[in-house]
Coordinates of C-alpha atoms in Angstrom, one line a residue:
M1028 CA 101.6 104.4 122.6
T1029 CA 103.9 101.4 122.9
T1030 CA 103.3 97.8 124.0
T1031 CA 103.5 97.2 127.7
P1032 CA 106.0 94.8 129.2
G1033 CA 104.9 91.2 128.6
Q1034 CA 102.7 92.2 125.7
P1035 CA 103.5 90.4 122.5
S1036 CA 104.9 92.8 119.8
L1037 CA 105.2 92.6 116.1
V1038 CA 108.5 92.5 114.2
R1039 CA 110.0 95.4 112.2
R1040 CA 110.6 93.7 108.8
L1041 CA 109.5 96.3 106.2
G1042 CA 111.8 98.7 104.5
T1043 CA 111.0 101.9 102.5
A1044 CA 110.4 100.0 99.3
D1045 CA 108.1 97.5 100.9
A1046 CA 106.1 100.3 102.6
V1047 CA 105.8 102.2 99.3
V1048 CA 104.4 99.1 97.7
V1049 CA 101.9 98.5 100.5
G1050 CA 100.7 102.1 100.0
L1051 CA 100.5 101.7 96.2
A1052 CA 98.6 98.4 96.6
S1053 CA 96.2 100.1 98.9
M1054 CA 95.4 102.9 96.5
I1055 CA 95.6 101.3 93.1
G1056 CA 92.5 99.4 93.6
A1057 CA 88.9 99.4 92.5
G1058 CA 88.8 103.2 92.5
V1059 CA 90.9 103.7 89.3
F1060 CA 88.6 101.2 87.5
S1061 CA 85.3 102.6 88.7
A1062 CA 85.4 106.0 90.4
F1063 CA 85.8 108.2 87.4
A1064 CA 82.3 107.4 86.0
P1065 CA 80.3 108.6 89.0
A1066 CA 82.6 111.6 89.2
A1067 CA 81.9 112.5 85.6
A1068 CA 78.2 112.1 86.3
A1069 CA 78.5 114.6 89.1
A1070 CA 80.8 117.2 87.4
G1071 CA 81.4 116.2 83.8
A1072 CA 84.8 117.5 82.7
G1073 CA 84.9 119.3 86.0
L1074 CA 86.0 116.0 87.6
L1075 CA 89.6 117.1 86.8
V1076 CA 89.1 119.9 89.3
G1077 CA 87.5 117.4 91.7
L1078 CA 90.5 115.2 91.3
G1079 CA 92.8 118.1 92.1
L1080 CA 90.8 118.9 95.2
A1081 CA 90.7 115.2 96.3
A1082 CA 94.5 115.1 95.9
V1083 CA 95.0 118.2 98.0
V1084 CA 92.9 116.9 100.8
A1085 CA 94.7 113.5 100.5
Y1086 CA 98.1 115.2 100.7
A1087 CA 97.1 117.2 103.8
N1088 CA 95.8 114.1 105.4
A1089 CA 98.9 112.2 104.4
T1090 CA 101.2 114.7 106.0
S1091 CA 99.3 114.5 109.2
S1092 CA 99.4 110.7 109.2
A1093 CA 103.1 110.7 108.4
Q1094 CA 104.0 113.2 111.1
L1095 CA 102.0 111.2 113.7
A1096 CA 103.3 107.8 112.6
A1097 CA 106.8 109.1 112.9
Q1098 CA 106.2 110.0 116.6
H1099 CA 104.1 106.9 117.3
P1100 CA 105.6 103.9 115.3
T1101 CA 103.1 101.3 116.6
S1102 CA 100.1 99.5 115.2
G1103 CA 96.8 101.2 115.3
G1104 CA 97.2 104.4 113.2
T1105 CA 94.9 107.3 114.2
Y1106 CA 93.3 105.2 116.9
V1107 CA 96.6 105.5 118.8
Y1108 CA 97.2 109.1 117.7
G1109 CA 93.7 110.3 118.9
R1110 CA 94.2 108.6 122.3
E1111 CA 97.6 110.1 122.8
H1112 CA 96.8 113.7 121.7
L1113 CA 93.1 114.2 122.2
G1114 CA 92.0 111.6 124.7
P1115 CA 90.5 108.0 124.7
W1116 CA 87.1 109.0 123.3
W1117 CA 88.6 110.7 120.2
G1118 CA 90.9 107.7 119.7
Y1119 CA 87.9 105.3 119.9
V1120 CA 85.9 107.3 117.4
A1121 CA 88.8 107.2 115.0
G1122 CA 89.4 103.5 115.5
W1123 CA 85.7 102.6 115.3
G1124 CA 85.3 104.7 112.2
F1125 CA 88.3 103.0 110.6
V1126 CA 87.3 99.5 111.5
V1127 CA 83.7 99.7 110.3
G1128 CA 84.5 101.9 107.3
K1129 CA 87.4 99.9 106.1
T1130 CA 85.7 96.6 106.7
A1131 CA 83.0 97.8 104.3
S1132 CA 85.7 98.9 101.9
C1133 CA 87.1 95.4 102.0
A1134 CA 83.7 94.1 101.0
A1135 CA 83.6 96.7 98.1
M1136 CA 87.1 95.6 96.9
A1137 CA 86.1 91.9 96.9
L1138 CA 82.9 92.6 95.0
V1139 CA 84.7 94.6 92.3
L1140 CA 87.2 91.8 92.0
A1141 CA 84.4 89.3 91.5
A1142 CA 82.7 91.5 89.0
Y1143 CA 85.7 91.2 86.7
A1144 CA 86.6 87.6 87.5
A1145 CA 83.4 85.7 88.1
P1146 CA 80.8 84.3 85.6
P1147 CA 77.3 85.8 85.9
G1148 CA 75.6 84.6 89.1
W1149 CA 78.8 83.6 90.8
E1150 CA 80.0 87.1 91.9
R1151 CA 79.3 86.7 95.6
P1152 CA 80.8 83.2 96.1
V1153 CA 83.9 84.3 94.2
A1154 CA 84.2 87.4 96.3
A1155 CA 83.9 85.4 99.5
A1156 CA 86.5 82.9 98.2
A1157 CA 88.9 85.8 97.5
V1158 CA 88.5 87.1 101.0
V1159 CA 89.3 83.7 102.5
L1160 CA 92.4 83.3 100.3
L1161 CA 93.8 86.7 101.0
T1162 CA 93.1 86.4 104.7
A1163 CA 95.1 83.2 104.7
V1164 CA 98.0 85.1 103.0
G1165 CA 97.9 87.8 105.6
Y1166 CA 97.8 85.2 108.4
R1167 CA 101.2 83.8 107.2
G1168 CA 103.0 87.1 107.9
V1169 CA 103.5 90.7 106.8
T1170 CA 106.6 90.0 104.6
R1171 CA 104.4 87.6 102.5
T1172 CA 101.8 90.4 102.3
A1173 CA 104.4 92.8 101.1
R1174 CA 105.8 90.3 98.5
L1175 CA 102.4 89.6 97.1
A1176 CA 101.7 93.3 97.0
R1177 CA 104.7 93.8 94.8
V1178 CA 103.4 91.3 92.3
I1179 CA 99.9 92.8 92.4
V1180 CA 101.1 96.4 91.9
A1181 CA 103.3 95.4 89.0
V1182 CA 100.4 93.6 87.2
A1183 CA 98.0 96.4 87.9
L1184 CA 100.3 99.1 86.6
L1185 CA 101.1 97.1 83.5
A1186 CA 97.3 96.6 82.8
I1187 CA 96.5 100.3 83.4
T1188 CA 99.4 101.4 81.1
T1189 CA 98.2 98.9 78.4
A1190 CA 94.7 100.3 78.8
V1191 CA 95.8 103.9 78.4
V1192 CA 97.9 103.1 75.3
A1193 CA 95.2 100.9 73.8
S1194 CA 92.5 103.5 74.3
L1195 CA 94.5 106.0 72.2
A1196 CA 95.4 103.4 69.5
G1197 CA 93.2 103.7 66.4
T1198 CA 91.0 106.5 67.8
A1199 CA 90.8 110.2 67.4
P1200 CA 90.8 111.5 71.0
R1201 CA 89.1 114.9 71.5
W1202 CA 91.6 116.6 73.6
S1203 CA 89.5 119.7 73.6
A1204 CA 86.9 117.9 75.6
V1205 CA 89.3 117.7 78.5
L1206 CA 89.3 121.5 79.1
D1207 CA 86.0 122.5 77.4
P1208 CA 84.0 124.6 79.9
D1209 CA 80.8 123.3 78.3
G1210 CA 81.7 119.8 79.3
A1211 CA 81.5 120.7 83.0
H1212 CA 78.3 120.8 84.9
G1213 CA 76.9 120.7 88.4
G1214 CA 78.6 123.8 89.6
W1215 CA 80.9 123.8 92.6
Y1216 CA 78.6 121.3 94.4
G1217 CA 79.2 118.9 91.5
V1218 CA 82.9 119.4 91.6
L1219 CA 83.0 118.9 95.4
Q1220 CA 80.8 115.7 95.0
S1221 CA 83.2 114.4 92.4
A1222 CA 86.1 115.1 94.8
G1223 CA 84.3 113.1 97.5
L1224 CA 83.8 110.2 95.1
L1225 CA 87.4 110.3 93.9
F1226 CA 88.7 110.6 97.4
F1227 CA 87.6 106.9 97.8
A1228 CA 90.3 106.1 95.2
F1229 CA 93.0 107.8 97.3
A1230 CA 92.0 106.5 100.7
G1231 CA 94.7 103.9 101.1
Y1232 CA 97.6 106.3 101.2
A1233 CA 98.2 106.1 105.0
R1234 CA 97.9 102.3 105.2
V1235 CA 101.5 102.0 106.0
A1236 CA 100.9 104.1 109.2
T1237 CA 98.8 101.2 110.5
L1238 CA 101.8 98.9 110.0
G1239 CA 104.0 101.2 112.1
E1240 CA 105.1 98.5 114.4
E1241 CA 106.4 96.4 111.5
V1242 CA 108.4 99.2 109.7
R1243 CA 112.2 99.6 110.1
D1244 CA 113.4 103.2 111.0
P1245 CA 109.8 104.4 111.2
R1246 CA 110.6 108.1 111.6
R1247 CA 112.2 108.2 108.2
T1248 CA 110.5 105.4 106.4
I1249 CA 106.8 106.1 107.1
P1250 CA 106.7 109.8 106.0
R1251 CA 108.7 109.0 102.9
A1252 CA 106.6 105.9 101.9
I1253 CA 103.3 107.7 102.4
L1254 CA 104.3 110.7 100.3
V1255 CA 106.0 108.8 97.5
S1256 CA 103.1 106.4 97.1
L1257 CA 100.6 109.2 97.1
G1258 CA 102.6 111.2 94.5
V1259 CA 102.8 108.2 92.1
V1260 CA 99.1 107.6 92.3
V1261 CA 98.1 111.3 91.8
V1262 CA 100.1 111.3 88.5
L1263 CA 98.6 108.0 87.5
Y1264 CA 95.0 109.0 88.2
A1265 CA 95.5 112.3 86.3
V1266 CA 96.7 110.5 83.2
V1267 CA 93.8 108.1 83.3
A1268 CA 91.3 110.8 83.8
V1269 CA 92.6 112.9 80.9
V1270 CA 92.6 109.9 78.6
L1271 CA 89.1 108.8 79.6
L1272 CA 87.7 112.3 79.0
A1273 CA 89.4 112.6 75.6
V1274 CA 88.3 109.1 74.4
L1275 CA 84.8 108.7 75.8
G1276 CA 83.9 112.4 76.4
P1277 CA 82.3 113.6 79.7
D1278 CA 78.8 112.1 78.8
G1279 CA 80.2 108.8 77.6
L1280 CA 82.4 108.5 80.7
A1281 CA 79.4 109.3 83.0
A1282 CA 77.3 106.6 81.4
S1283 CA 80.0 103.9 81.6
T1284 CA 80.0 101.1 84.1
A1285 CA 83.5 100.0 83.2
P1286 CA 85.3 103.1 81.9
L1287 CA 88.7 101.6 81.2
A1288 CA 87.2 98.7 79.4
D1289 CA 84.9 101.0 77.3
A1290 CA 87.9 103.2 76.4
V1291 CA 89.9 100.1 75.3
A1292 CA 86.9 98.9 73.2
A1293 CA 86.9 102.3 71.4
G1294 CA 90.5 101.6 70.2
S1295 CA 91.8 99.1 67.7
W1296 CA 93.5 96.7 70.2
A1297 CA 90.7 94.2 70.9
W1298 CA 93.2 91.9 72.7
A1299 CA 93.7 94.5 75.4
G1300 CA 90.2 94.0 76.9
P1301 CA 91.1 90.9 78.9
V1302 CA 94.3 92.7 80.1
V1303 CA 92.1 95.4 81.7
S1304 CA 90.1 92.7 83.5
V1305 CA 93.2 91.1 84.8
G1306 CA 94.4 94.5 86.0
A1307 CA 91.2 95.2 87.8
V1308 CA 91.3 91.8 89.6
A1309 CA 95.0 92.4 90.5
A1310 CA 94.4 95.9 91.7
S1311 CA 91.3 95.0 93.7
A1312 CA 93.1 92.0 95.3
G1313 CA 96.1 94.2 96.2
A1314 CA 93.8 96.8 97.9
L1315 CA 91.9 94.1 99.7
L1316 CA 95.1 92.4 100.9
A1317 CA 96.4 95.7 102.4
L1318 CA 93.0 96.7 103.8
L1319 CA 92.7 93.4 105.7
A1320 CA 96.1 93.9 107.2
G1321 CA 95.3 97.5 108.2
V1322 CA 92.0 96.8 109.8
S1323 CA 93.4 93.8 111.8
R1324 CA 96.3 96.0 113.1
T1325 CA 93.8 98.7 114.3
G1326 CA 91.7 95.9 115.9
L1327 CA 94.9 94.8 117.7
A1328 CA 95.6 98.3 119.0
M1329 CA 92.0 98.7 120.2
A1330 CA 92.1 95.3 122.0
R1331 CA 95.4 96.3 123.7
T1332 CA 93.6 99.2 125.4
G1333 CA 90.3 97.4 126.1
D1334 CA 88.2 99.1 123.5
L1335 CA 87.8 95.7 121.9
P1336 CA 87.9 92.3 123.6
G1337 CA 91.4 91.4 124.8
W1338 CA 91.1 88.1 122.8
F1339 CA 91.9 90.1 119.7
A1340 CA 95.3 91.3 121.1
A1341 CA 96.9 87.9 120.5
V1342 CA 100.0 87.8 118.2
H1343 CA 100.8 84.5 116.5
P1344 CA 103.9 83.0 118.0
V1345 CA 105.4 81.9 114.7
H1346 CA 104.0 84.3 112.0
R1347 CA 104.0 87.4 114.4
V1348 CA 100.7 88.8 113.1
P1349 CA 97.5 89.6 115.0
H1350 CA 96.0 86.3 113.8
R1351 CA 92.7 86.4 115.8
A1352 CA 92.0 89.9 114.6
E1353 CA 92.8 88.9 111.0
L1354 CA 90.5 85.9 111.2
A1355 CA 87.7 87.9 112.7
V1356 CA 87.9 90.7 110.1
G1357 CA 88.0 88.1 107.3
A1358 CA 84.9 86.4 108.7
V1359 CA 82.9 89.7 108.9
V1360 CA 83.9 90.7 105.3
V1361 CA 82.7 87.3 104.0
V1362 CA 79.3 88.0 105.6
L1363 CA 79.2 91.5 104.0
V1364 CA 80.0 90.3 100.5
L1365 CA 77.3 87.8 100.7
T1366 CA 74.7 90.3 101.9
T1367 CA 75.5 93.8 100.7
D1368 CA 75.8 95.7 97.4
L1369 CA 78.8 97.6 96.1
R1370 CA 77.3 101.1 96.1
G1371 CA 76.2 100.9 99.7
A1372 CA 79.6 99.6 100.8
I1373 CA 81.5 102.4 99.1
G1374 CA 79.3 105.2 100.6
F1375 CA 79.5 103.8 104.1
S1376 CA 83.2 103.3 103.8
S1377 CA 83.8 106.9 102.7
F1378 CA 82.0 108.2 105.8
G1379 CA 84.0 106.2 108.2
V1380 CA 87.3 107.0 106.5
L1381 CA 86.7 110.7 106.5
V1382 CA 85.9 110.7 110.2
Y1383 CA 89.1 108.8 110.8
Y1384 CA 91.2 111.4 108.9
L1385 CA 89.4 114.2 110.6
V1386 CA 90.7 112.9 114.0
A1387 CA 94.1 112.4 112.5
N1388 CA 94.3 116.1 111.4
L1389 CA 93.1 117.3 114.8
S1390 CA 95.6 115.0 116.6
A1391 CA 98.5 116.4 114.4
L1392 CA 97.5 119.9 115.4
R1393 CA 98.3 119.0 119.0
Q1394 CA 101.8 117.8 118.3
T1395 CA 104.7 119.7 119.9
A1396 CA 107.6 121.4 118.0
P1397 CA 110.1 118.5 118.4
H1398 CA 107.7 116.2 116.5
R1399 CA 106.4 118.5 113.9
L1400 CA 107.4 117.8 110.3
Y1401 CA 104.9 120.0 108.5
P1402 CA 103.2 123.4 109.1
R1403 CA 99.9 123.4 111.1
A1404 CA 98.2 125.0 108.1
L1405 CA 98.2 121.6 106.4
Q1406 CA 96.4 120.0 109.3
V1407 CA 93.7 122.8 109.3
L1408 CA 93.3 122.3 105.5
G1409 CA 93.0 118.5 106.0
A1410 CA 90.3 118.8 108.7
L1411 CA 88.3 121.3 106.7
G1412 CA 88.6 119.1 103.6
C1413 CA 87.3 116.0 105.5
V1414 CA 84.3 117.9 106.8
T1415 CA 83.5 119.3 103.3
L1416 CA 83.8 116.0 101.6
V1417 CA 81.5 114.3 104.1
A1418 CA 78.9 116.9 103.3
T1419 CA 79.0 115.8 99.6
L1420 CA 78.3 112.2 100.3
P1421 CA 74.8 110.8 99.6
L1422 CA 72.4 111.4 102.4
A1423 CA 71.8 107.7 102.9
S1424 CA 75.5 107.1 103.4
V1425 CA 75.8 109.9 105.9
A1426 CA 72.7 108.6 107.8
A1427 CA 74.0 105.0 107.9
G1428 CA 77.5 106.1 108.9
A1429 CA 76.2 108.4 111.7
A1430 CA 74.0 105.7 113.0
V1431 CA 76.8 103.1 113.2
L1432 CA 79.1 105.7 114.7
A1433 CA 76.6 106.5 117.4
A1434 CA 76.0 102.8 118.1
G1435 CA 79.8 102.4 118.7
V1436 CA 79.9 105.4 121.0
A1437 CA 77.0 104.0 123.0
L1438 CA 78.6 100.6 123.3
R1439 CA 81.8 102.2 124.7
A1440 CA 79.7 104.4 127.1
V1441 CA 78.1 101.3 128.5
R1442 CA 81.4 99.6 128.9
V1443 CA 83.0 102.6 130.6
R1444 CA 80.2 102.9 133.1
S1445 CA 80.0 99.2 133.9

């Protein structure tokens, strides 16, 4: 799908390095600071297997997204791919799932940021202020978004590295706890549930695909950026998981509300605690910045085809961004952070994102030989993985996600018939 004549287009300003940084900023967010504890509660030391499964599903999904983005280098991601390869309804389901799921994820990132940065009682106002500030950054243009993402990723990686080293300093890590079969529990269901929880921490790997209209040489840049950023994060998460299990143990990790902070506290570098807080704020801000950009670009694509009001299809004449869509997304996220809780936002987001990637895998299966970069077996694996991980989500999250998805489908049905 391309823009039609007379339709304002975005500008291709991002190179490979910029795209990799956007992908890293999308993934190195609240997940690395919070997802390991519930994963340990579900599977104990078995969370390492869950991490591996989540990485495999993420890789399969990433190859589908990369292959599709190379053929369709325009804004909208799987919303566009679903329309092109499966039909308008499939595209709409993907787009709706992405917009509502990732809008909830934006709220989750903002709430995690505020949990580390705000004094008690001020979490929600600080979260709302962060959304307003980062929406303003995105409004000024995608190159500013990429530049700020570079700074945020650097700060987050420095903080995580410091936390890992500080956790090991002055302690006696029990490396045997990492691979001890007695430390695993929950059986295969527990492992799958931990994979579903940890998938949330990977879910930003294809964010660069939603910026396809702003990437230079998209057929080469997009696949490379997606896979490089995913590979870096898989290694980072594996290191963090091993250190947390060795320092805190499976039970201690499961009971923690701030795993990296608790691991640092177990060491002898007391000064490193504030560094972890700074890293959590930076990582959450980076993920929130990239998410706001991705949701607004999908909204732009849906408005261009009439699945959202055409008012959202406007592109700013100076900054060349979908400014109305960005402002609307920012406003909705502000409302969410003032009215919802973190646990509900994460569960709801996971449902929407997995539906989105299911459509991506099914769309990639329909691509013809000239556009294929990866074997079809990866798309089948990705689709099965999405369905399996959805089944592991809490029942309340599945019910809420299905209800909102059904409401969106009903709204489109009314619009089509009218």
